[in-house]
Short mmCIF file of C-alpha atoms in Angstrom, two decimals:
data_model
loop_
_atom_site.label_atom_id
_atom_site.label_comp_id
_atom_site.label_asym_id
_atom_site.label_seq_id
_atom_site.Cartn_x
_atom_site.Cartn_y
_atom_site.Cartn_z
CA UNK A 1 -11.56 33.02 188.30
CA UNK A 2 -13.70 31.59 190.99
CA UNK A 3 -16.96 31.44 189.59
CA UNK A 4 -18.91 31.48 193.49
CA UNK A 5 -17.45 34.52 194.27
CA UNK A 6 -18.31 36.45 191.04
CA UNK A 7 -21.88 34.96 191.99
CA UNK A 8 -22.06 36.33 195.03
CA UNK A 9 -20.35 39.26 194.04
CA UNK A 10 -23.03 40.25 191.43
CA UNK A 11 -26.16 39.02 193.86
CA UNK A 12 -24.67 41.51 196.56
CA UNK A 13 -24.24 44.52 194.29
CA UNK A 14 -26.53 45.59 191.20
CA UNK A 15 -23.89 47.38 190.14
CA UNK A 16 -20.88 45.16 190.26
CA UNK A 17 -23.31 42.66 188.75
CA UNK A 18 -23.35 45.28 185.64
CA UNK A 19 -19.74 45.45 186.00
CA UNK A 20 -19.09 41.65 185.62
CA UNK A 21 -21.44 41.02 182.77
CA UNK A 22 -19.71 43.56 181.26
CA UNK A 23 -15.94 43.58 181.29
CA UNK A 24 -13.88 40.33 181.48
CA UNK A 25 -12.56 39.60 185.05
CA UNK A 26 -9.57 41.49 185.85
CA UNK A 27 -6.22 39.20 186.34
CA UNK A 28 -3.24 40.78 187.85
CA UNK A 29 -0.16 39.04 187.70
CA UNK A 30 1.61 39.25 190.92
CA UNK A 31 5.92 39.52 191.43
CA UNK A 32 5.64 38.43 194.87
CA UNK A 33 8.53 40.64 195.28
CA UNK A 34 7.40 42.91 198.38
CA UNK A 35 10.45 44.31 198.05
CA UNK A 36 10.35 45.26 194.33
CA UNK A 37 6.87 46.26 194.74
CA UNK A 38 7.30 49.00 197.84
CA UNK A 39 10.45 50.30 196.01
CA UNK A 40 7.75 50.66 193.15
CA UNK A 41 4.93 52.67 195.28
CA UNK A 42 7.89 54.97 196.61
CA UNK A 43 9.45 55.78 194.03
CA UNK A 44 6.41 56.24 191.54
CA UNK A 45 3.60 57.29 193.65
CA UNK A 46 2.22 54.34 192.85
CA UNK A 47 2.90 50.63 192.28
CA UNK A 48 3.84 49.61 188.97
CA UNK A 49 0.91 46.88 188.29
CA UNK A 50 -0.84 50.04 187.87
CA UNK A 51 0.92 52.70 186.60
CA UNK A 52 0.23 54.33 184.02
CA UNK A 53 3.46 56.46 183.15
CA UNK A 54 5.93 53.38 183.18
CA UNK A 55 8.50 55.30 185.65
CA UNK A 56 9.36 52.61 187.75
CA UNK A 57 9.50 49.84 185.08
CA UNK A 58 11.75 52.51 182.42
CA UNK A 59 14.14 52.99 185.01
CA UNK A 60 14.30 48.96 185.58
CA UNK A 61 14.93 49.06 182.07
CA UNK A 62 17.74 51.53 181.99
CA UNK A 63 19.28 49.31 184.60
CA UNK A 64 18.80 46.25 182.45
CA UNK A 65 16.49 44.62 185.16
CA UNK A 66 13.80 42.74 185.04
CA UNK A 67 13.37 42.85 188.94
CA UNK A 68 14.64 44.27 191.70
CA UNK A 69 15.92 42.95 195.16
CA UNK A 70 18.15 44.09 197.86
CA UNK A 71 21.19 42.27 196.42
CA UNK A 72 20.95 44.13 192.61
CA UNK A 73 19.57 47.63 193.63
CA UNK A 74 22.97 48.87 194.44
CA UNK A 75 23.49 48.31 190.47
CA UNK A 76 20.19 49.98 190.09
CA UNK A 77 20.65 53.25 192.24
CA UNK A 78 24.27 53.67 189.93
CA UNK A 79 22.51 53.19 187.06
CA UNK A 80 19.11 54.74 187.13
CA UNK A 81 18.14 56.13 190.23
CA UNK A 82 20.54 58.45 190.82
CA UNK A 83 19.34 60.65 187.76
CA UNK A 84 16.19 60.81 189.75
CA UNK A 85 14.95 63.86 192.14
CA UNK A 86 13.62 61.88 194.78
CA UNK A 87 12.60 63.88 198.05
CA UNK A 88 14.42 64.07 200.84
CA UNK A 89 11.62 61.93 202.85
CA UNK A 90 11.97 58.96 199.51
CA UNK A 91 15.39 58.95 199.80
CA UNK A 92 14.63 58.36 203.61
CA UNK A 93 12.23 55.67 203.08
CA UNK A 94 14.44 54.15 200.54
CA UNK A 95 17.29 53.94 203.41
CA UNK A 96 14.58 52.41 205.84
CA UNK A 97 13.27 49.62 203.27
CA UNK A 98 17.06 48.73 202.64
CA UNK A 99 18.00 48.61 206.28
CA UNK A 100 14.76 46.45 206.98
CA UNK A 101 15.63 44.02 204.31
CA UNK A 102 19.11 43.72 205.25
CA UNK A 103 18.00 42.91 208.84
CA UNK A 104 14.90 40.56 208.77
CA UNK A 105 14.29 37.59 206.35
CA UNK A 106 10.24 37.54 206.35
CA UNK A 107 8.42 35.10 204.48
CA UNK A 108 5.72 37.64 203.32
CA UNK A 109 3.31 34.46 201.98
CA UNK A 110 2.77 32.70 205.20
CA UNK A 111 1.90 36.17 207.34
CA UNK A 112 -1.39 37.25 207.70
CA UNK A 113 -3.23 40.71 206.80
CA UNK A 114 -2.12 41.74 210.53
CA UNK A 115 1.42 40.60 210.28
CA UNK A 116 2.35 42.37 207.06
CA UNK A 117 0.53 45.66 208.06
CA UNK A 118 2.67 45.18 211.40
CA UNK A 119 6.08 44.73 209.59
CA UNK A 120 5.64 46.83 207.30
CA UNK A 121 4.53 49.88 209.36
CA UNK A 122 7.56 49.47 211.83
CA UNK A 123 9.16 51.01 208.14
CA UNK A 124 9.39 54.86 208.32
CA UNK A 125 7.75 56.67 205.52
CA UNK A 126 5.76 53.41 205.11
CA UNK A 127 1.82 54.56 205.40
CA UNK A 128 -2.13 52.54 204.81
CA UNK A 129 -2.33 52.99 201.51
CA UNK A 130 0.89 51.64 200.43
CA UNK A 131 0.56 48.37 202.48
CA UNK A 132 -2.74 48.10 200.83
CA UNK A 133 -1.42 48.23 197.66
CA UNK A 134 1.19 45.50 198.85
CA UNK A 135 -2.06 43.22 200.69
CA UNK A 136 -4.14 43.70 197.33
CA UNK A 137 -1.54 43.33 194.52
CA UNK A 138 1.40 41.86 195.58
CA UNK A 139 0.18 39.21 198.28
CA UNK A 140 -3.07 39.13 196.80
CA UNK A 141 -4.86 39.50 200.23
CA UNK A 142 -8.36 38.12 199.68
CA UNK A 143 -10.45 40.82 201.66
CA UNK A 144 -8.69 44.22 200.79
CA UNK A 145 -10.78 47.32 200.93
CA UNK A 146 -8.26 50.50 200.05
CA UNK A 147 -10.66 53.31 201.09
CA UNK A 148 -7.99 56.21 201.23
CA UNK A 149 -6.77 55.28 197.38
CA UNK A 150 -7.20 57.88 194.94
CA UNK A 151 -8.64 56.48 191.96
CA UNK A 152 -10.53 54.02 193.98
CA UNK A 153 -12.52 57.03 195.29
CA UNK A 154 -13.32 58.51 192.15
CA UNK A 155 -14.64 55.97 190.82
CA UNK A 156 -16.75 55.39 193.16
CA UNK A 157 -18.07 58.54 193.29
CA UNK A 158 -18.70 58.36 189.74
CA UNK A 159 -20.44 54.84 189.90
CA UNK A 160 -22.38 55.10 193.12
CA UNK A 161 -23.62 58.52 193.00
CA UNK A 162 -21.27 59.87 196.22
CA UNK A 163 -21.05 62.77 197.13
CA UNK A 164 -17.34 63.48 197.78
CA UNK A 165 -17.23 66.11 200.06
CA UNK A 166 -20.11 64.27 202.45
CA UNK A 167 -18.72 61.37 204.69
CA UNK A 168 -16.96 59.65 201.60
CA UNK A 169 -15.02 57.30 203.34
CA UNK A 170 -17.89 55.80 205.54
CA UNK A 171 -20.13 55.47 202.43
CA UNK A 172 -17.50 53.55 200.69
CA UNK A 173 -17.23 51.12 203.64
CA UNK A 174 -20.37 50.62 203.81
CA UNK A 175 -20.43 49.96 200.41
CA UNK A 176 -17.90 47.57 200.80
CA UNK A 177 -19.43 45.63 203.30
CA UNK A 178 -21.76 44.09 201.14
CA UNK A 179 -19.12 42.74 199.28
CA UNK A 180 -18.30 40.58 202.28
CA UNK A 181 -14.92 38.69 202.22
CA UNK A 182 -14.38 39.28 198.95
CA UNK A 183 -13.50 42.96 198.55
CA UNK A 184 -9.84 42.46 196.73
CA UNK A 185 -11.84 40.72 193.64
CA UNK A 186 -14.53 43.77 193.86
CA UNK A 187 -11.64 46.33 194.00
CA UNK A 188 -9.76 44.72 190.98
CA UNK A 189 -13.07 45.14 189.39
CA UNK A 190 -13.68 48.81 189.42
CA UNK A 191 -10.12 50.21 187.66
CA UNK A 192 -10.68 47.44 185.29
CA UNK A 193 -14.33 48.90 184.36
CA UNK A 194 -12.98 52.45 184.05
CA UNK A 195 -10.04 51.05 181.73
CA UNK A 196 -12.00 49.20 179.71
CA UNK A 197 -14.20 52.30 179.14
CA UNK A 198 -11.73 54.74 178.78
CA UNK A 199 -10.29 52.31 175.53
CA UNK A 200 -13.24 52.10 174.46
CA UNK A 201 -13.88 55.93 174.29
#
């Protein structure tokens, strides 16, 4: 963990400073596999780094994968996906990821923020949030701020005394904007803080 950035980190935010003397910094543990990780946020809601009811990675398992790409997930729709109810607009996006892979050969490492977000929104069913989740966890983007997630919302209500109904989103901006160019690490924090509470409880 870059120690400079957890410096400035803390100096720009009393509370992240808490945060960090607190909690041990968060390491996620990327696939690299844009691929296996969109398949991930479509079919569970949410990508598998952070899931918390295993979906994704239980049906990798009843398909006896450890991974999934476009040349094995033939095996895996025969062997666990079709005993899945997946929406009609899933099974759609499913189609579109698979006809996008078998078309293009993209080197996901060497694009930038503006690249990705640009090939990956020409994929139907393919919104913000879940090419954030791709920027921040998969490609580890640097500078990631996903201000329409869920859980990042709440708990940021709970930490920074927001009120949720009363511009939310521009309050956690400008929240964020303290945090400079390092909003990915301060993101990583916050989940990590609520986990590490919640065991603790």
């Amino acid at each position: 963990m870059n120690l400079e950035k957890l410096d400035l980190l803390a100096k720009s935010d009393p509370i992240l400073e808490k945060i960090i003397s607190e909690i041990p910094a968060p390491e996620v543990v990327s696939t690299h596999n844009v691929f296996h990780d969109l398949m991930s946020c479509v079919i569970e809601q949410q990508i598998h780094y952070r899931s918390t009811k295993g979906i994704f990675r239980k049906l990798l398992d009843k398909a006896r994968l450890s991974e999934l790409n476009l040349e094995n997930f033939a095996h895996f729709e025969e062997h666990a996906l079709q005993d899945v109810k997946l929406s009609m607009n899933k099974q759609e996006t499913i189609s579109d990821i698979l006809e996008f892979w078998s078309r293009n050969q993209v080197d996901w490492e060497r694009l930038d923020e503006i690249e990705v977000k640009k090939e990956l929104s020409s994929i139907k069913g393919i919104g913000k949030w879940t090419i954030d989740m791709i920027l921040l966890y998969t490609l580890r983007g640097p500078d990631i701020f996903p201000v329409d997630d869920y859980h990042l919302k709440q708990i940021m209500v709970s930490l920074y005394g927001l009120d949720p109904q009363v511009g939310l989103k521009s309050r956690m901006i400008e929240i964020s904007t303290t945090w400079q160019n390092h909003k990915s690490l301060a993101v990583l924090y916050l989940p990590a803080w609520k986990a590490h509470h919640r065991n603790r409880g």
